[in-house]
């Protein structure tokens, strides 16, 4: 569904990504892993069009979207869920969600999707008239994911959905991402929480210093000694069980 | 002068009417500020052009006053959008008010102001022109205590309230208004929601300049229309915007009304020949005791 070919990008003269190749197949969950300052968010911005490419191409469903503006890419169904801190705090929960459906013209479908989001995240229904600035961290994360879903995406890109959240909340969010994927939305999730992300995803890319350092099936990566040493410690069995039940 | 309650009431009523006009211009300045992070120094000239467009439409073309008002708003909105598209966009694209480009933006605004004033001299001439409008169908208001409010003031109050209500409805209850607010808060996220950000910025500019034009046409019948009228209005609208809290839309209106009242009372009870000082006196007082303004919004934090 998404193909990233030899992408170089950065800010001004500063090049951060140096030749990224990536492939996200339709219907799957792919994760992009890496620590702070490795280029994860830069790659997301390059894919969604917030920063221009210096070199290389991005294809979405076979269409070269390298020169499209962000809102045009979004209209193709390539939707980026922003980091949780980037909800609109001065708007109510429902206004945020309606804004997610900004490009849609089908009222009935939008209404149905709003209901669907409220079913995914019942707490948002309770808080729908509240300003989103008053929500807790986990609730805001649910809100930005819900806002992404309102756009009726073909593919959803999530930017660190586990950031700054309690483990129990992370589990809930990830279980919901799993449900969203099952409903037919392709997912690319950028994470620092390597363990959770590899349990959730089928395929993983590890980025360091602007290049893909390692890639492979999630099951292989999780048992890979190099990954284990640098990112993981301890058993994954418990988390796995909790996530899948 | 002996204290007379009725004349105090009259000064306040006139202050409020002139104040809402300041408020409308301040509203535009706040709108542009919250949308683009730039302070638009040529906004007074938009007001002046609006007044002249209204004048030309009413006198030379001969359309009724309300039509001239709407026509002037549309023409000025188009002028503002063109100016934004051609001159400002390059700078705003390079970053908003907190960057080096933001400084360039301020200078560009000043330059635009001078250019527009000179263009107006060329097209409209240097003479102050009276704006004669037939407002007989508007009732004169008479308040208890023999306070007569002329038609033009009544009309100003009505139109201003309509404009504010319209703007409020647009921003709060329409999808496009929601998108405008989204762009005002964070352009990148708005982009990711599929909002056509450059188009919304054009719209914000058009709205703000249209409001300034309305103020110009409303002031027209009270004072005469002349090329230099924009400068003082800009200053007073700035005072209003700062008093209310820069970037806050209700603050702009309340600030405008306060400036209007303050100015009228100062002119009445202290010295009429220093009328234009009082707005800035109020500004300084507010800055001393509540620098964020009455409805001050917290400074926007850029990620």
XYZ file of C-alpha atoms in Angstrom:
548
model
C 0.000 0.000 0.000
C 2.772 2.411 0.942
C 6.153 2.299 -0.703
C 9.049 4.519 0.339
C 11.929 4.509 -2.132
C 15.370 5.895 -1.331
C 13.966 8.866 0.568
C 16.306 11.645 1.672
C 14.779 14.467 3.698
C 15.465 16.923 6.484
C 15.053 20.512 7.579
C 16.692 23.306 5.601
C 20.197 22.172 4.802
C 20.202 19.575 7.529
C 19.696 16.131 6.068
C 18.240 13.658 8.535
C 16.986 10.774 6.422
C 19.620 9.250 4.188
C 18.084 6.776 1.798
C 15.117 5.133 3.483
C 13.412 2.184 1.795
C 10.247 0.855 3.303
C 7.187 -1.085 2.311
C 3.862 -1.345 4.102
C 1.631 -4.079 2.633
C -2.155 -3.694 2.505
C -3.954 -4.863 5.629
C -0.889 -5.285 7.795
C 0.544 -3.607 10.842
C 4.101 -2.416 10.314
C 6.133 -0.740 12.990
C 9.001 1.703 12.699
C 11.240 1.623 15.751
C 14.018 3.807 16.988
C 15.109 6.058 19.810
C 14.865 9.831 20.080
C 16.372 11.801 17.231
C 16.811 8.871 14.883
C 14.534 10.265 12.193
C 11.242 8.492 12.930
C 9.092 11.592 13.050
C 10.975 13.132 10.144
C 10.111 10.098 8.036
C 6.436 10.424 8.980
C 6.494 14.098 8.036
C 8.116 13.254 4.726
C 5.464 10.624 4.015
C 2.556 12.883 4.949
C 4.086 15.823 3.075
C 4.790 18.279 5.873
C 8.411 18.473 4.734
C 9.603 18.173 1.130
C 11.696 15.259 -0.102
C 15.285 16.006 -1.103
C 15.550 12.813 -3.078
C 13.560 9.640 -3.633
C 9.850 8.929 -4.015
C 6.843 7.930 -1.989
C 4.113 5.804 -3.581
C 0.662 5.281 -2.136
C -1.395 2.554 -3.807
C 0.893 2.830 -6.796
C 0.452 6.619 -7.135
C 3.549 8.782 -6.785
C 2.586 11.272 -4.078
C 6.048 12.827 -3.665
C 4.968 16.241 -4.929
C 1.519 16.410 -3.380
C 0.543 18.789 -0.595
C -0.373 17.228 2.770
C -4.114 17.764 2.370
C -4.038 16.124 -1.053
C -2.242 13.049 0.291
C -4.693 12.884 3.144
C -7.586 12.921 0.707
C -6.209 9.739 -0.886
C -6.730 7.983 2.444
C -3.228 8.299 3.861
C -3.974 9.702 7.293
C -1.428 10.620 9.932
C -2.473 10.545 13.551
C -0.533 13.279 15.258
C 1.123 12.974 18.615
C -1.329 13.157 21.463
C -0.183 16.565 22.621
C -1.344 17.882 19.277
C -5.074 17.667 19.748
C -6.741 21.065 19.590
C -7.028 21.908 23.287
C -9.404 24.823 22.784
C -11.898 22.701 20.859
C -14.321 20.235 22.328
C -13.822 16.506 21.856
C -16.594 16.372 19.315
C -15.255 19.379 17.379
C -11.903 17.613 17.153
C -13.601 14.523 15.780
C -15.700 16.493 13.308
C -12.534 18.203 12.129
C -11.103 14.756 11.407
C -13.932 14.265 8.928
C -13.324 17.694 7.383
C -12.769 16.371 3.869
C -15.778 14.085 3.825
C -19.024 14.970 2.130
C -21.131 11.932 3.106
C -23.086 13.002 6.168
C -24.529 9.582 6.901
C -21.175 7.837 6.729
C -19.583 10.496 8.910
C -22.305 10.127 11.505
C -21.922 6.367 11.487
C -18.173 6.694 11.895
C -18.624 9.065 14.815
C -20.718 6.386 16.481
C -18.039 3.831 15.648
C -15.344 5.977 17.247
C -17.522 6.401 20.349
C -17.911 2.617 20.470
C -14.158 2.136 20.206
C -13.545 4.730 22.895
C -16.644 5.090 25.100
C -14.887 7.621 27.307
C -14.886 10.072 24.390
C -18.665 9.944 24.245
C -18.878 10.861 27.912
C -16.534 13.767 27.359
C -17.751 14.917 23.966
C -18.742 18.427 25.073
C -15.558 18.921 27.094
C -12.607 20.918 25.800
C -9.960 18.434 24.758
C -7.418 20.385 26.809
C -9.097 18.988 29.929
C -8.614 15.319 29.000
C -6.055 12.972 30.509
C -3.076 11.802 28.475
C -4.653 8.476 27.565
C -7.936 10.109 26.609
C -6.202 12.593 24.320
C -4.396 9.706 22.639
C -7.748 8.020 22.069
C -9.064 11.325 20.739
C -6.316 11.758 18.133
C -6.708 8.150 17.000
C -10.457 8.642 16.805
C -9.899 11.854 14.861
C -7.773 9.913 12.395
C -10.490 7.272 12.014
C -13.057 9.972 11.234
C -11.228 10.618 7.973
C -12.183 7.111 6.772
C -8.521 6.230 6.213
C -7.147 3.481 4.032
C -3.942 3.679 5.981
C -3.319 5.151 9.404
C 0.104 6.336 10.524
C 0.471 6.632 14.284
C 3.187 8.728 15.871
C 4.180 7.201 19.204
C 0.758 6.276 20.573
C 2.378 4.994 23.779
C 4.302 8.180 24.566
C 4.063 9.290 28.196
C 1.278 6.862 29.092
C 0.917 4.373 31.915
C 1.498 0.721 30.883
C -2.108 -0.213 31.483
C -3.332 2.613 29.246
C -0.773 1.657 26.596
C -2.177 -1.837 26.580
C -5.702 -0.523 26.059
C -4.598 1.767 23.228
C -2.661 -0.982 21.488
C -5.555 -3.416 21.801
C -7.667 -0.782 20.051
C -5.079 -0.328 17.306
C -5.271 -4.071 16.795
C -9.063 -3.843 16.448
C -8.735 -0.994 13.966
C -6.331 -3.051 11.874
C -8.765 -5.966 11.945
C -11.482 -3.664 10.599
C -9.400 -3.330 7.437
C -7.195 -0.285 7.956
C -3.507 -0.670 7.133
C -1.348 0.598 9.959
C 2.128 2.046 10.304
C 2.990 2.666 13.919
C 6.068 4.601 14.959
C 7.219 3.615 18.401
C 9.884 3.774 21.044
C 8.155 1.067 23.032
C 9.868 -1.705 21.108
C 8.407 -4.630 22.978
C 4.778 -3.586 22.639
C 5.191 -2.533 19.033
C 6.799 -5.816 17.971
C 4.083 -7.822 19.686
C 1.439 -5.782 17.877
C 2.996 -5.637 14.419
C 3.767 -8.279 11.825
C 6.812 -6.569 10.401
C 9.293 -4.125 11.847
C 11.875 -1.610 10.704
C 14.534 -0.274 13.028
C 15.864 3.144 12.149
C 19.072 4.697 13.434
C 20.823 7.878 12.312
C 18.515 8.271 9.355
C 19.031 4.824 7.827
C 17.175 1.537 8.255
C 19.529 -0.466 10.423
C 17.530 -3.661 10.556
C 14.238 -5.057 9.346
C 12.300 -8.286 9.480
C 9.292 -10.218 10.695
C 8.295 -8.974 14.117
C 8.631 -12.448 15.643
C 12.173 -12.729 14.348
C 13.129 -9.255 15.498
C 11.812 -9.820 18.976
C 14.003 -12.868 19.411
C 16.975 -11.359 17.630
C 19.872 -11.085 20.080
C 20.917 -7.667 18.783
C 17.434 -6.240 19.288
C 17.094 -7.988 22.598
C 20.332 -6.527 23.831
C 19.760 -2.988 22.728
C 16.020 -2.595 23.270
C 14.508 -5.401 25.300
C 15.024 -7.000 28.646
C 12.990 -9.768 30.241
C 10.109 -11.875 29.053
C 7.507 -10.865 26.500
C 5.129 -13.709 27.243
C 3.113 -11.882 29.876
C 2.583 -8.779 27.821
C 1.711 -10.869 24.805
C -0.962 -12.714 26.707
C -2.476 -9.540 28.098
C -2.576 -7.887 24.701
C -4.195 -10.714 22.798
C -6.942 -11.719 25.206
C -18.696 72.049 34.131
C -21.405 70.891 36.455
C -21.889 67.177 36.545
C -24.857 66.116 34.527
C -25.904 62.503 34.570
C -27.657 62.691 31.210
C -24.663 63.976 29.348
C -22.502 61.288 30.972
C -24.946 58.716 29.645
C -24.791 60.311 26.234
C -20.982 60.234 26.184
C -21.063 56.569 27.085
C -23.596 55.719 24.395
C -21.561 57.507 21.739
C -18.412 55.928 23.117
C -19.878 52.473 22.763
C -20.989 53.036 19.175
C -17.647 54.377 18.045
C -16.005 51.690 20.175
C -17.650 48.793 18.387
C -16.208 50.175 15.168
C -12.725 50.120 16.699
C -13.652 46.646 17.839
C -14.477 45.487 14.322
C -11.115 46.650 13.020
C -9.394 45.114 16.052
C -11.275 41.893 15.348
C -9.622 41.738 11.940
C -6.189 42.417 13.395
C -6.724 39.696 15.994
C -8.015 37.283 13.374
C -4.921 37.766 11.232
C -2.674 37.544 14.264
C -4.161 34.307 15.507
C -4.283 32.846 12.020
C -0.899 33.816 10.665
C 1.111 34.896 13.713
C 1.719 38.223 12.055
C 0.752 41.707 13.092
C -0.735 43.374 10.063
C 0.434 46.964 9.944
C -1.363 47.816 6.732
C -4.761 47.056 8.227
C -5.610 50.734 8.683
C -5.227 51.171 4.941
C -7.687 48.343 4.333
C -10.134 50.320 6.444
C -9.384 53.450 4.428
C -9.790 51.642 1.108
C -13.031 50.162 2.378
C -14.333 53.648 3.148
C -13.345 54.896 -0.315
C -14.835 51.884 -2.067
C -18.061 52.544 -0.177
C -17.928 56.216 -1.089
C -17.357 55.529 -4.775
C -20.128 52.939 -4.831
C -22.611 55.207 -3.038
C -21.818 58.506 -4.779
C -20.409 57.659 -8.188
C -22.219 54.426 -8.911
C -25.253 55.500 -6.938
C -26.188 52.307 -5.159
C -28.033 52.487 -1.810
C -25.928 52.664 1.336
C -26.378 49.032 2.477
C -25.376 47.771 -0.965
C -22.351 50.064 -0.894
C -21.441 48.586 2.485
C -21.553 45.014 1.245
C -19.848 45.950 -2.017
C -17.024 47.715 -0.191
C -16.557 44.700 2.065
C -16.280 42.348 -0.882
C -13.927 44.615 -2.852
C -11.669 45.178 0.142
C -11.665 41.483 0.967
C -10.483 40.794 -2.573
C -7.841 43.513 -2.271
C -6.621 42.035 1.005
C -6.507 38.513 -0.404
C -4.539 39.735 -3.398
C -2.057 41.570 -1.176
C -1.647 38.483 1.007
C -1.223 36.169 -1.953
C 1.285 38.331 -3.799
C 3.333 39.909 -1.014
C 2.870 38.249 2.356
C 2.705 34.566 1.491
C 6.385 34.235 0.661
C 7.228 35.534 4.126
C 4.572 33.710 6.100
C 5.559 30.461 4.410
C 9.090 30.960 5.718
C 7.724 31.089 9.264
C 5.428 33.206 11.368
C 5.921 36.047 13.788
C 8.564 34.426 15.931
C 11.177 34.013 13.229
C 13.445 36.278 11.224
C 10.837 36.117 8.486
C 8.372 37.486 11.035
C 10.466 40.624 11.345
C 10.462 40.903 7.563
C 6.718 40.536 7.725
C 6.374 43.562 10.000
C 8.504 45.683 7.705
C 6.594 44.416 4.693
C 3.370 45.459 6.433
C 4.670 48.983 6.964
C 5.799 49.163 3.357
C 2.434 47.953 2.190
C 0.795 50.630 4.312
C 2.835 53.394 2.651
C 2.256 51.926 -0.799
C -1.491 51.699 -0.265
C -1.692 55.269 1.053
C 0.085 56.522 -2.048
C -2.078 54.406 -4.312
C -5.097 55.964 -2.602
C -3.738 59.488 -3.194
C -3.387 58.574 -6.835
C -6.877 57.165 -7.217
C -8.953 59.184 -4.779
C -7.053 62.462 -4.326
C -5.967 64.222 -1.162
C -9.210 65.957 -0.247
C -11.393 64.848 2.605
C -14.722 63.846 1.148
C -17.973 63.932 3.060
C -19.882 60.674 2.924
C -23.497 61.621 2.376
C -25.739 58.710 2.999
C -29.476 58.704 2.983
C -30.389 57.011 6.214
C -33.909 58.306 6.661
C -35.322 54.833 6.970
C -33.299 54.230 10.116
C -35.105 55.467 13.220
C -33.458 58.033 15.441
C -33.156 56.708 18.922
C -34.182 58.899 21.783
C -33.070 57.916 25.240
C -34.593 59.275 28.410
C -33.091 62.623 29.274
C -33.230 64.037 25.761
C -30.341 62.049 24.375
C -30.684 61.870 20.636
C -28.701 59.246 18.809
C -28.327 60.057 15.102
C -29.222 57.504 12.428
C -25.654 56.768 11.458
C -24.826 55.747 15.025
C -27.881 53.536 15.297
C -27.011 51.904 12.009
C -23.418 51.412 13.133
C -24.544 49.655 16.260
C -26.937 47.385 14.368
C -24.499 46.453 11.610
C -21.659 45.886 14.069
C -23.714 43.516 16.158
C -24.816 41.685 13.015
C -21.220 41.352 11.811
C -20.006 40.074 15.157
C -22.847 37.604 15.449
C -22.181 36.474 11.896
C -18.490 35.973 12.574
C -19.219 34.136 15.793
C -21.663 31.837 14.034
C -19.207 31.218 11.222
C -16.323 30.326 13.523
C -18.302 28.263 16.013
C -20.973 26.532 13.999
C -19.735 25.912 10.478
C -17.266 23.357 9.230
C -15.205 25.988 7.429
C -15.123 28.036 10.613
C -13.823 24.989 12.431
C -11.096 24.676 9.808
C -10.201 28.352 10.249
C -9.819 27.807 13.984
C -7.752 24.698 13.316
C -5.417 26.661 11.051
C -5.194 29.424 13.649
C -4.062 26.967 16.279
C -1.686 24.750 14.344
C -1.175 24.717 10.601
C 0.593 21.361 10.383
C -2.176 19.466 12.111
C -4.776 21.276 10.056
C -2.904 20.105 6.962
C -3.001 16.531 8.241
C -6.758 16.821 8.726
C -6.985 17.564 5.020
C -7.593 21.295 5.417
C -6.352 23.350 2.480
C -4.274 25.640 4.676
C -3.230 28.308 2.133
C -6.872 28.689 1.092
C -7.950 29.152 4.719
C -5.253 31.787 5.220
C -6.599 33.648 2.199
C -10.040 33.386 3.718
C -8.846 34.725 7.071
C -7.250 37.673 5.327
C -10.332 38.335 3.246
C -12.575 38.215 6.316
C -10.338 40.550 8.297
C -10.105 43.081 5.478
C -13.841 42.865 4.822
C -14.457 43.727 8.478
C -12.098 46.693 8.238
C -14.000 47.884 5.171
C -17.294 47.656 7.026
C -15.809 49.840 9.749
C -14.696 52.340 7.122
C -18.114 52.584 5.522
C -19.788 52.854 8.937
C -17.487 55.649 10.094
C -17.901 57.433 6.753
C -21.181 59.238 7.478
C -19.896 60.322 10.941
C -16.572 61.705 9.822
C -15.352 62.474 6.350
C -13.390 60.029 4.242
C -9.736 60.827 3.569
C -6.575 59.013 2.664
C -4.809 59.512 5.994
C -7.675 58.122 8.050
C -6.186 54.641 8.320
C -3.234 55.490 10.482
C -5.104 56.661 13.557
C -7.665 53.893 13.219
C -4.876 51.309 13.119
C -3.389 52.718 16.295
C -6.709 52.745 18.104
C -7.612 49.282 16.894
C -4.225 48.070 18.144
C -4.941 49.690 21.471
C -8.313 47.942 21.494
C -6.772 44.585 20.574
C -4.100 44.867 23.260
C -6.527 46.092 25.909
C -8.790 43.130 25.186
C -5.922 40.677 24.898
C -4.127 40.231 21.601
C -5.523 37.358 19.576
C -8.749 37.104 21.547
C -11.824 37.828 19.444
C -14.245 38.745 22.263
C -11.361 40.728 23.753
C -11.095 42.786 20.571
C -14.722 43.851 20.834
C -14.625 44.608 24.543
C -11.310 46.402 24.095
C -12.794 48.484 21.292
C -15.782 49.476 23.370
C -13.551 50.392 26.303
C -11.323 52.521 24.101
C -14.412 54.223 22.666
C -15.896 55.035 26.073
C -12.575 56.090 27.575
C -11.878 58.366 24.659
C -15.277 60.025 24.766
C -15.174 60.554 28.509
C -11.655 61.948 28.314
C -12.665 64.314 25.551
C -15.705 65.425 27.520
C -14.260 65.853 30.980
C -10.552 66.452 30.527
C -9.772 68.068 27.222
C -11.437 67.618 23.864
C -8.409 68.697 21.895
C -6.425 65.732 23.198
C -9.081 63.216 22.192
C -6.689 60.839 20.502
C -4.425 60.458 23.498
C -6.850 58.714 25.805
C -6.873 55.449 23.896
C -3.148 55.139 24.468
C -3.441 56.188 28.075
C -5.806 53.265 28.546
C -3.395 51.056 26.642
C -0.531 51.996 28.924
C -2.633 51.456 32.046
C -3.681 48.001 30.883
C -0.119 47.096 29.963
C 1.078 48.202 33.391
C -1.435 46.228 35.409
C -2.529 43.361 33.173
C -0.050 42.976 30.328
C -1.841 40.028 28.738
C -4.947 42.170 28.308
C -8.367 41.684 29.819
C -9.197 38.509 27.921
C -5.543 37.597 27.543
C -4.901 34.253 25.950
C -1.735 32.471 26.922
C 1.081 32.882 24.464
C 0.912 30.183 21.867
C 3.602 27.585 22.359
C 5.245 26.405 19.198
C 6.413 22.815 19.082
